[in-house]
């Protein structure tokens, strides 16, 4: 058995009941910091994506970013230029609420910017009390059946909401949430009280953000190795324009 030299080259199941192989770390490109991102910002993001891909990473999350349109367009262009559309697993989120028209408009805009006919994970990013759970799942199920979305995810949402949505989806024969993205850290452990048991009961995969302090040394080691993979001419550049989060 060959020894894997780089942690990003390993693969693991993101969801218990579905064979969906992802790298153990997810790349979350962040705000370039400029009011109007330009060519230099695109070059830096290209270098980061190239290094991530060379190191074996295949999971990119664009779910929560104020520069989501610009980042989606840049990543879409990068996938086209590098011919990596089939290699990368892309996660995005709804931009405004969970009403049917908002969800579909957000999805169509993202697919157009990514220049890709599908996304791997589509996160519902916030609760909307005005939208009933069943009505919310209907357009999402239609998008899954149309192969525009592979899997449905939910982010930063109460456990009871996700559980009720999945139960309603089951009885209405609609697609259900299979991935949960949440915050966990040493100073904020609410995730363990309700979210983690709910995910285990409903067989949801979990992606975490805000790496805990106890894992800081590991994170720095991984980011250090990843940083060394960047071109030598770019190693002097600030590289806080990306973050690596664990897909557990």
Coordinates of C-alpha atoms in Angstrom, one line a residue:
X1 CA 0.0 0.0 0.0
X2 CA 1.4 3.3 -1.1
X3 CA 2.1 5.9 1.6
X4 CA 0.3 9.2 1.1
X5 CA 2.9 12.0 1.4
X6 CA 0.3 14.8 1.6
X7 CA -2.7 14.9 3.8
X8 CA -4.7 16.5 1.1
X9 CA -4.2 13.5 -1.1
X10 CA -6.3 11.3 1.2
X11 CA -10.0 10.9 0.7
X12 CA -12.9 10.3 3.1
X13 CA -16.6 10.0 3.0
X14 CA -18.3 13.3 3.7
X15 CA -21.7 11.7 4.2
X16 CA -22.3 8.4 6.0
X17 CA -24.8 6.8 3.6
X18 CA -23.4 8.2 0.3
X19 CA -20.0 7.5 -1.3
X20 CA -18.9 11.1 -1.8
X21 CA -15.2 11.3 -1.5
X22 CA -13.6 14.6 -0.5
X23 CA -10.2 15.8 0.7
X24 CA -10.0 16.1 4.5
X25 CA -9.6 19.9 4.2
X26 CA -12.0 22.2 2.4
X27 CA -10.7 25.4 0.8
X28 CA -12.8 28.5 1.5
X29 CA -11.5 31.5 -0.6
X30 CA -12.1 34.7 1.3
X31 CA -12.6 38.4 0.5
X32 CA -9.6 39.7 -1.5
X33 CA -9.8 42.9 0.6
X34 CA -10.3 45.3 -2.3
X35 CA -13.5 47.2 -3.0
X36 CA -13.0 46.3 -6.6
X37 CA -11.0 43.1 -7.1
X38 CA -8.7 43.3 -10.1
X39 CA -6.3 41.2 -12.2
X40 CA -3.7 40.9 -9.4
X41 CA -6.4 39.4 -7.0
X42 CA -7.3 36.9 -9.7
X43 CA -3.7 35.9 -10.2
X44 CA -3.3 35.3 -6.5
X45 CA -6.5 33.2 -6.3
X46 CA -5.3 31.2 -9.4
X47 CA -2.0 30.5 -7.6
X48 CA -3.9 29.3 -4.5
X49 CA -6.2 27.1 -6.5
X50 CA -3.3 25.7 -8.5
X51 CA -1.4 24.8 -5.3
X52 CA -4.5 23.3 -3.6
X53 CA -5.2 21.2 -6.7
X54 CA -1.6 20.0 -7.0
X55 CA -1.5 19.1 -3.3
X56 CA -4.5 16.8 -3.9
X57 CA -7.3 19.0 -2.6
X58 CA -10.7 18.7 -4.4
X59 CA -13.2 20.4 -2.1
X60 CA -14.0 24.1 -2.4
X61 CA -16.7 25.9 -0.4
X62 CA -18.0 29.3 -1.6
X63 CA -21.0 29.2 0.7
X64 CA -20.4 32.2 3.0
X65 CA -18.5 35.0 1.3
X66 CA -19.3 38.7 0.7
X67 CA -17.5 38.5 -2.6
X68 CA -19.3 35.3 -3.7
X69 CA -20.1 36.5 -7.3
X70 CA -16.5 37.5 -8.0
X71 CA -15.0 34.4 -6.4
X72 CA -17.5 32.1 -8.3
X73 CA -16.7 33.7 -11.6
X74 CA -12.9 33.5 -10.9
X75 CA -13.2 29.8 -9.9
X76 CA -15.3 29.0 -12.9
X77 CA -12.7 30.6 -15.2
X78 CA -9.9 28.7 -13.4
X79 CA -11.8 25.3 -13.8
X80 CA -12.2 26.1 -17.5
X81 CA -8.6 27.1 -18.0
X82 CA -7.2 24.1 -16.0
X83 CA -9.8 21.6 -17.2
X84 CA -10.7 20.7 -13.7
X85 CA -14.4 20.9 -13.8
X86 CA -14.8 17.1 -13.1
X87 CA -12.1 17.0 -10.5
X88 CA -13.3 19.7 -8.1
X89 CA -16.3 19.4 -5.7
X90 CA -18.0 22.8 -5.3
X91 CA -20.3 23.9 -2.5
X92 CA -22.3 27.1 -2.7
X93 CA -25.3 28.6 -0.8
X94 CA -28.5 30.5 -1.4
X95 CA -27.8 34.3 -1.3
X96 CA -31.1 35.5 0.2
X97 CA -33.6 33.4 2.1
X98 CA -35.1 30.1 1.3
X99 CA -38.2 31.1 -0.7
X100 CA -38.6 29.2 -4.0
X101 CA -37.9 32.2 -6.3
X102 CA -34.9 33.3 -4.2
X103 CA -33.4 29.8 -4.1
X104 CA -33.7 29.2 -7.9
X105 CA -32.5 32.7 -8.8
X106 CA -29.4 32.2 -6.6
X107 CA -28.7 28.8 -8.0
X108 CA -29.0 29.9 -11.6
X109 CA -26.8 32.9 -11.0
X110 CA -24.1 30.8 -9.4
X111 CA -24.2 28.1 -12.2
X112 CA -23.8 30.9 -14.8
X113 CA -20.8 32.4 -13.0
X114 CA -19.2 29.0 -12.4
X115 CA -19.8 28.1 -16.0
X116 CA -20.8 24.7 -14.8
X117 CA -24.1 22.9 -15.2
X118 CA -24.2 21.6 -11.7
X119 CA -22.9 22.1 -8.1
X120 CA -22.0 19.3 -5.7
X121 CA -23.5 20.8 -2.6
X122 CA -26.1 23.6 -2.3
X123 CA -26.5 25.0 1.3
X124 CA -29.6 26.7 2.6
X125 CA -27.8 29.3 4.5
X126 CA -30.5 30.8 6.8
X127 CA -34.0 30.1 8.1
X128 CA -37.0 31.9 6.8
X129 CA -40.0 31.8 9.0
X130 CA -42.2 33.0 6.2
X131 CA -41.5 30.0 4.1
X132 CA -43.0 26.6 5.0
X133 CA -40.6 23.7 5.2
X134 CA -42.3 21.7 2.5
X135 CA -42.5 24.7 0.1
X136 CA -38.7 25.3 0.6
X137 CA -37.9 21.7 -0.3
X138 CA -40.0 21.5 -3.5
X139 CA -37.8 23.8 -5.6
X140 CA -34.6 22.2 -4.2
X141 CA -35.9 18.8 -5.1
X142 CA -36.7 19.9 -8.6
X143 CA -33.1 21.3 -8.9
X144 CA -31.7 17.9 -7.7
X145 CA -33.9 16.0 -10.2
X146 CA -32.7 18.3 -13.0
X147 CA -29.1 17.4 -12.0
X148 CA -28.3 21.1 -11.2
X149 CA -27.6 20.0 -7.6
X150 CA -26.1 16.8 -6.4
X151 CA -26.7 17.1 -2.7
X152 CA -28.5 19.4 -0.4
X153 CA -26.9 21.0 2.7
X154 CA -27.9 23.3 5.4
X155 CA -25.7 25.8 7.3
X156 CA -25.9 27.4 10.8
X157 CA -29.5 26.4 11.3
X158 CA -31.1 25.0 14.5
X159 CA -31.2 21.3 14.9
X160 CA -35.0 21.2 15.3
X161 CA -35.4 23.0 12.0
X162 CA -33.2 20.6 10.1
X163 CA -34.8 17.5 11.7
X164 CA -38.3 18.8 10.9
X165 CA -37.4 19.7 7.3
X166 CA -35.9 16.2 6.7
X167 CA -39.0 14.4 8.3
X168 CA -41.3 16.5 6.1
X169 CA -39.2 15.8 3.1
X170 CA -39.3 12.0 3.8
X171 CA -43.1 11.9 4.0
X172 CA -43.6 14.2 1.1
X173 CA -41.1 12.1 -1.0
X174 CA -38.8 15.1 -1.4
X175 CA -35.0 15.3 -1.3
X176 CA -33.6 15.9 2.2
X177 CA -30.5 17.6 3.7
X178 CA -27.5 15.3 3.8
X179 CA -24.8 17.8 4.9
X180 CA -24.6 20.2 7.7
X181 CA -22.1 23.1 7.9
X182 CA -21.6 24.5 11.3
X183 CA -19.3 26.4 13.6
X184 CA -17.3 24.6 16.3
X185 CA -14.4 25.9 18.4
X186 CA -13.0 25.7 21.9
X187 CA -15.0 28.7 23.0
X188 CA -18.2 27.9 21.2
X189 CA -19.2 24.2 21.7
X190 CA -23.0 24.5 21.1
X191 CA -22.5 22.3 18.1
X192 CA -22.0 19.3 20.4
X193 CA -25.2 19.7 22.3
X194 CA -27.9 19.4 19.6
X195 CA -26.4 19.6 16.2
X196 CA -24.0 16.7 16.5
X197 CA -26.6 14.2 17.9
X198 CA -29.0 15.3 15.2
X199 CA -26.5 14.8 12.4
X200 CA -25.7 11.3 13.8
X201 CA -29.4 10.4 14.0
X202 CA -30.3 11.7 10.5
X203 CA -27.0 10.5 9.0
X204 CA -25.9 14.0 7.9
X205 CA -22.3 14.6 6.9
X206 CA -20.6 17.5 8.7
X207 CA -18.2 20.3 7.6
X208 CA -16.8 22.5 10.3
X209 CA -15.5 26.1 10.2
X210 CA -13.6 28.0 12.9
X211 CA -10.9 25.5 13.6
X212 CA -10.5 25.0 17.4
X213 CA -7.4 26.3 19.2
X214 CA -6.3 22.8 20.1
X215 CA -5.9 22.1 16.4
X216 CA -4.0 25.3 15.7
X217 CA -0.6 23.6 15.5
X218 CA -2.0 21.0 13.0
X219 CA -3.6 23.7 11.0
X220 CA -0.4 25.8 10.8
X221 CA 1.5 22.7 9.7
X222 CA -0.9 22.0 6.9
X223 CA -1.1 25.7 5.9
X224 CA 2.7 25.8 6.0
X225 CA 3.0 22.8 3.6
X226 CA 0.3 24.3 1.4
X227 CA 2.0 27.7 1.3
X228 CA 5.3 26.0 0.3
X229 CA 3.4 24.6 -2.7
X230 CA 2.8 28.1 -4.1
X231 CA 5.2 29.4 -6.8
X232 CA 8.4 30.8 -5.2
X233 CA 7.7 34.2 -6.6
X234 CA 4.4 34.3 -4.8
X235 CA 5.6 33.1 -1.4
X236 CA 6.3 36.7 -0.3
X237 CA 2.7 37.6 -0.9
X238 CA 0.2 37.7 1.9
X239 CA -1.7 34.5 1.8
X240 CA -4.5 35.3 4.2
X241 CA -6.9 35.4 1.3
X242 CA -7.8 31.7 1.8
X243 CA -8.7 29.6 4.7
X244 CA -8.6 25.8 5.2
X245 CA -11.4 24.2 7.1
X246 CA -11.8 20.5 8.1
X247 CA -14.4 18.3 6.4
X248 CA -15.1 15.8 9.1

